[in-house]
PDB file of C-alpha atoms in Angstrom:
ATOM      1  CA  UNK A   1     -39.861  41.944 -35.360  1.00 92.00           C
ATOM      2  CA  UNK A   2     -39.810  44.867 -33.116  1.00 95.00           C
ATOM      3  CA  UNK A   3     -36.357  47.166 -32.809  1.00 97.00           C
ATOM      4  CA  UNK A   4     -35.581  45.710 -29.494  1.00 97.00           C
ATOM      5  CA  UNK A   5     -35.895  42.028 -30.907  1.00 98.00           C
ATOM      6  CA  UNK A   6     -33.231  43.315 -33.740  1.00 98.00           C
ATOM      7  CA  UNK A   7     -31.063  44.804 -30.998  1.00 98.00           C
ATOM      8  CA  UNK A   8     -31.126  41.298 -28.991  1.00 98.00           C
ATOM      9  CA  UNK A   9     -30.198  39.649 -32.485  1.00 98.00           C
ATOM     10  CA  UNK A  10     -27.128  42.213 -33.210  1.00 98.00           C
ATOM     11  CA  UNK A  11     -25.527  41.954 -29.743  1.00 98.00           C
ATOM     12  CA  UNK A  12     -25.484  38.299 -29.835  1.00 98.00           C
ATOM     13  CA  UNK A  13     -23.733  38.698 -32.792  1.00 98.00           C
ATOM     14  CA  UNK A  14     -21.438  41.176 -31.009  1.00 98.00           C
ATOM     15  CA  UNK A  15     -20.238  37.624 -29.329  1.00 96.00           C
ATOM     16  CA  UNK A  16     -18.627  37.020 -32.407  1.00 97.00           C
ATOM     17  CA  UNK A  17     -17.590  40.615 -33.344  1.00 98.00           C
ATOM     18  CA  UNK A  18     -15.974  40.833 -29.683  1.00 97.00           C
ATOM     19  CA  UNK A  19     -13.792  37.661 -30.369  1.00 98.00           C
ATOM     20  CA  UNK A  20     -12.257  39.375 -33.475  1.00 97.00           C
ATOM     21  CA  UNK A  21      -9.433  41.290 -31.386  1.00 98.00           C
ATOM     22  CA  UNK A  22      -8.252  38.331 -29.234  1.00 98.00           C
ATOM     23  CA  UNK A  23      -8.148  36.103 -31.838  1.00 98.00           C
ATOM     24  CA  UNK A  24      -5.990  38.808 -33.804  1.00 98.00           C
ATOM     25  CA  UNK A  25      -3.656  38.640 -30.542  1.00 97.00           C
ATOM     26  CA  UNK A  26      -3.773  34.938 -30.180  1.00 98.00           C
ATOM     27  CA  UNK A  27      -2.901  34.445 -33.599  1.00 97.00           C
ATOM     28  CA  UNK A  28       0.399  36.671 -33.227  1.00 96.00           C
ATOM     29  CA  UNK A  29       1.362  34.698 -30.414  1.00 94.00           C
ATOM     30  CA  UNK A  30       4.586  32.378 -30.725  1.00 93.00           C
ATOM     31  CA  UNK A  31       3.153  29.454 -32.757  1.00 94.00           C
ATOM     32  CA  UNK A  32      -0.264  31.338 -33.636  1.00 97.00           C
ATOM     33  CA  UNK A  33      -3.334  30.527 -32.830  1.00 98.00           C
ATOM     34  CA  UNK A  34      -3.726  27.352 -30.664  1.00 97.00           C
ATOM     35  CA  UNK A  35      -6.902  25.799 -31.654  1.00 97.00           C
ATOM     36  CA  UNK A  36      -6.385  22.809 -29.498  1.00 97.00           C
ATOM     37  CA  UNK A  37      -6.244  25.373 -26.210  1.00 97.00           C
ATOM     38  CA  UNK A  38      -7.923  28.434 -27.164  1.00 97.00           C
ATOM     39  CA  UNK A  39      -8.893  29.199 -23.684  1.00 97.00           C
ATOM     40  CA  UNK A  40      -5.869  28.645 -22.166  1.00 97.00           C
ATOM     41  CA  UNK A  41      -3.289  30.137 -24.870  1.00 98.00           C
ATOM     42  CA  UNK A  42      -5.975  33.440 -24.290  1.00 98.00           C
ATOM     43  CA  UNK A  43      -5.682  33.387 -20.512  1.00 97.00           C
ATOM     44  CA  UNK A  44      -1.965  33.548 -21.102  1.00 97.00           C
ATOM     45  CA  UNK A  45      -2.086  36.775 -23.074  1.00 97.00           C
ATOM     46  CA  UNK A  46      -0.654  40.366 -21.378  1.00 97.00           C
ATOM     47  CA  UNK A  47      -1.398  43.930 -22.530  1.00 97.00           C
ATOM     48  CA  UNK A  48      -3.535  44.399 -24.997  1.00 97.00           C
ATOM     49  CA  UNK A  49      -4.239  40.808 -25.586  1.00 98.00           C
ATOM     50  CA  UNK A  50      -5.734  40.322 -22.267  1.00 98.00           C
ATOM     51  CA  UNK A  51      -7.885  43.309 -22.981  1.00 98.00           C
ATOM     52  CA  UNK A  52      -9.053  41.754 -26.029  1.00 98.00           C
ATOM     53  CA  UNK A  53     -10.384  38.409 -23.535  1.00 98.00           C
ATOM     54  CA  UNK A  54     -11.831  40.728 -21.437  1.00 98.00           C
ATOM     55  CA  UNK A  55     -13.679  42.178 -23.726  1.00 98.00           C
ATOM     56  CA  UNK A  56     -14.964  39.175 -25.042  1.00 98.00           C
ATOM     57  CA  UNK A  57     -15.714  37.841 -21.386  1.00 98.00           C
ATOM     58  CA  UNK A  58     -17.687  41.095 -21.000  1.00 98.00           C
ATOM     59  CA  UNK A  59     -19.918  40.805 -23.919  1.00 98.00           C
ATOM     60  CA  UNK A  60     -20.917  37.104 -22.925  1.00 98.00           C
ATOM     61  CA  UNK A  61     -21.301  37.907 -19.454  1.00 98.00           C
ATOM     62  CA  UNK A  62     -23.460  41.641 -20.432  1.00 98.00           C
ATOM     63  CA  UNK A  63     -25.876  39.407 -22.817  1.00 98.00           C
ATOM     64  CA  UNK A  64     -27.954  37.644 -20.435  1.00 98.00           C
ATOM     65  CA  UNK A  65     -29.155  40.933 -18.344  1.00 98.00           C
ATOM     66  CA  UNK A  66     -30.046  42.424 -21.825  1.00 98.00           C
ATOM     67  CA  UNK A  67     -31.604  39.558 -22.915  1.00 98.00           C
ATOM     68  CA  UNK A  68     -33.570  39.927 -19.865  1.00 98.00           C
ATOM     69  CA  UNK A  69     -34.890  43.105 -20.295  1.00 98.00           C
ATOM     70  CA  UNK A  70     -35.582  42.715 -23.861  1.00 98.00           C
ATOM     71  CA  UNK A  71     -37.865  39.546 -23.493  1.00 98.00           C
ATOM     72  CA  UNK A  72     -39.595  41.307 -20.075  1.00 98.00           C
ATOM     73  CA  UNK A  73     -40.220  44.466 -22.267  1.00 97.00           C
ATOM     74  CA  UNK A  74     -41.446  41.950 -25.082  1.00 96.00           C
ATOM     75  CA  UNK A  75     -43.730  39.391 -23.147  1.00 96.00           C
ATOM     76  CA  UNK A  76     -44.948  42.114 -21.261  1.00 97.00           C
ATOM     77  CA  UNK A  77     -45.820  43.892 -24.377  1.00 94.00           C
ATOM     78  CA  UNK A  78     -44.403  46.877 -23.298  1.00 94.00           C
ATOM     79  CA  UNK A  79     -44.959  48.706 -26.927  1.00 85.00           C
ATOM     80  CA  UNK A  80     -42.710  52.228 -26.000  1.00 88.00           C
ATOM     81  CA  UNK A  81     -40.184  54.011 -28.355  1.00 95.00           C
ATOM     82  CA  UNK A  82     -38.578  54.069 -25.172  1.00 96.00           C
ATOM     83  CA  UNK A  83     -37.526  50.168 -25.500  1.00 97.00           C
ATOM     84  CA  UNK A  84     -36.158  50.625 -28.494  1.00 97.00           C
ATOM     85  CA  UNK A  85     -34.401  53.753 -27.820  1.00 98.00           C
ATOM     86  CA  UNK A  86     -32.838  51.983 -24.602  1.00 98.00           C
ATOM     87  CA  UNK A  87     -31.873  48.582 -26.384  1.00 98.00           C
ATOM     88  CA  UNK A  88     -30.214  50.642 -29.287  1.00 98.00           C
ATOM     89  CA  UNK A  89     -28.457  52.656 -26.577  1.00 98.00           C
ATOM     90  CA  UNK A  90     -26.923  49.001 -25.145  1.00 98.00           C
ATOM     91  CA  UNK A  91     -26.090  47.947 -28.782  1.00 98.00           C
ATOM     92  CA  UNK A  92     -23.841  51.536 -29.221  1.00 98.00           C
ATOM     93  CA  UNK A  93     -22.944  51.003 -26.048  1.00 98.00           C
ATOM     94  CA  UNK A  94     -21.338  47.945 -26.392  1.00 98.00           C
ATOM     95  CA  UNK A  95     -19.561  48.811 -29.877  1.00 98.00           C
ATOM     96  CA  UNK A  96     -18.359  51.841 -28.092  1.00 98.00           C
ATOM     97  CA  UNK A  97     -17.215  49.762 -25.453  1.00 98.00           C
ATOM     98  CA  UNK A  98     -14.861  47.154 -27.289  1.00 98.00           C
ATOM     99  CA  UNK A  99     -12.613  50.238 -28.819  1.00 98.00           C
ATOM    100  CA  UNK A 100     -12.036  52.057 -25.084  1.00 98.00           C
ATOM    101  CA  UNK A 101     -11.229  48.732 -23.372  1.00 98.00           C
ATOM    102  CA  UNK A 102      -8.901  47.846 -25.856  1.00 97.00           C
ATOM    103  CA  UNK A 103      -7.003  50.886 -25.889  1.00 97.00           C
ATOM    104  CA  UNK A 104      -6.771  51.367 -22.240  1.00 97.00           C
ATOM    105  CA  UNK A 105      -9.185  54.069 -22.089  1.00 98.00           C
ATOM    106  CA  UNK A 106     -10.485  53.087 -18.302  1.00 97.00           C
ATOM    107  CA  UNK A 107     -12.830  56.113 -16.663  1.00 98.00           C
ATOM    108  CA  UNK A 108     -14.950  56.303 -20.100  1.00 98.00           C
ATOM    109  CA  UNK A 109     -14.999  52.565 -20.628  1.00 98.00           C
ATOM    110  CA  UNK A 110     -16.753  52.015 -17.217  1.00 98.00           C
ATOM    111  CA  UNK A 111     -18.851  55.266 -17.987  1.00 98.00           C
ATOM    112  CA  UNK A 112     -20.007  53.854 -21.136  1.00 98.00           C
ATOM    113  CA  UNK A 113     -20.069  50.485 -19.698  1.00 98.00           C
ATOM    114  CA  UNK A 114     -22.353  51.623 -16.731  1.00 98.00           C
ATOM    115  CA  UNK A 115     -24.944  52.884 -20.034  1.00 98.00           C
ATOM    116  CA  UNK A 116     -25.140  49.794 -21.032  1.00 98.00           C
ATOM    117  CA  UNK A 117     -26.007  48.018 -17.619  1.00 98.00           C
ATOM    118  CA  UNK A 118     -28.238  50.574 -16.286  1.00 98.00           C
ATOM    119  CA  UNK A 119     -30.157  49.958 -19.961  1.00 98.00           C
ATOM    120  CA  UNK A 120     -30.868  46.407 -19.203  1.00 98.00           C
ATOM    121  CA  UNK A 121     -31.842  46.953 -15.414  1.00 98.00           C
ATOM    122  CA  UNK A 122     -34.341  50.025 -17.362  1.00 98.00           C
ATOM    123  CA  UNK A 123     -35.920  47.472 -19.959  1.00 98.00           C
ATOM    124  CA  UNK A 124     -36.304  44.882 -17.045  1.00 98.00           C
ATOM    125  CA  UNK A 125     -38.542  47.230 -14.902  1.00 97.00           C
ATOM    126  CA  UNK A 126     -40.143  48.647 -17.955  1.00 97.00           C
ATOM    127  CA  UNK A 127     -43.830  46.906 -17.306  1.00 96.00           C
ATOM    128  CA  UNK A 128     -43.797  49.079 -14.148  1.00 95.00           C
ATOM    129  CA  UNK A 129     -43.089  52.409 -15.772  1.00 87.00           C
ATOM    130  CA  UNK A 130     -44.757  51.473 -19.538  1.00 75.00           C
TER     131      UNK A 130
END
């Protein structure tokens, strides 16, 4: 399995990782966590709780462009260092990402966020520069 393929693998589990910190908050929430209404007992958080679904929200809504531009790269047997260089860039970026937007930490957030995108458009055009 190439180093791309293991990059796919770890931010899928990042799905998981990212839900850590809003269930945290939803679980400190009057009555704890409401695992008959997840969804709408998180849409009801404020501050840092509704950071914590956003975060979450982001990672699920960031995998499918990554996933993208790891399978292109991959079908297309794009066999650079570059790839895997790019899809361990989106893995960092993403860890990187969780701590910022949970601590209100805005400008760098979207900087590190904008890594992250830009790295899955890259691995989806890579037949054209590989």
């Amino acid at each position: 399995m190439t180093i791309a393929l293991w990059c796919l693998f770890i931010a899928g589990v990042l799905h998981t990782i990212s839900k850590g910190p809003l269930a945290m908050h939803m679980g400190k929430a009057p009555g704890g966590y409401n695992n008959n209404m997840p969804r709408e007992q998180a849409a009801s958080l404020e501050g840092e709780g509704k950071r914590a679904l956003a975060i979450h929200l982001n990672q699920i809504e960031s995998f499918p462009l990554f996933a993208a531009g790891v399978l292109v790269a991959t079908m297309m047997d794009v066999t650079s260092n570059t790839v895997d260089y790019i899809a361990i860039a989106y893995v960092i970026a993403r860890i990187v990402y969780m701590p910022l937007y949970l601590k209100d930490i805005a400008t760098m957030r979207s900087l590190v966020w904008g890594v992250g995108y830009i790295g899955s458009l890259a691995l989806i055009c890579s037949p054209a520069w590989a």
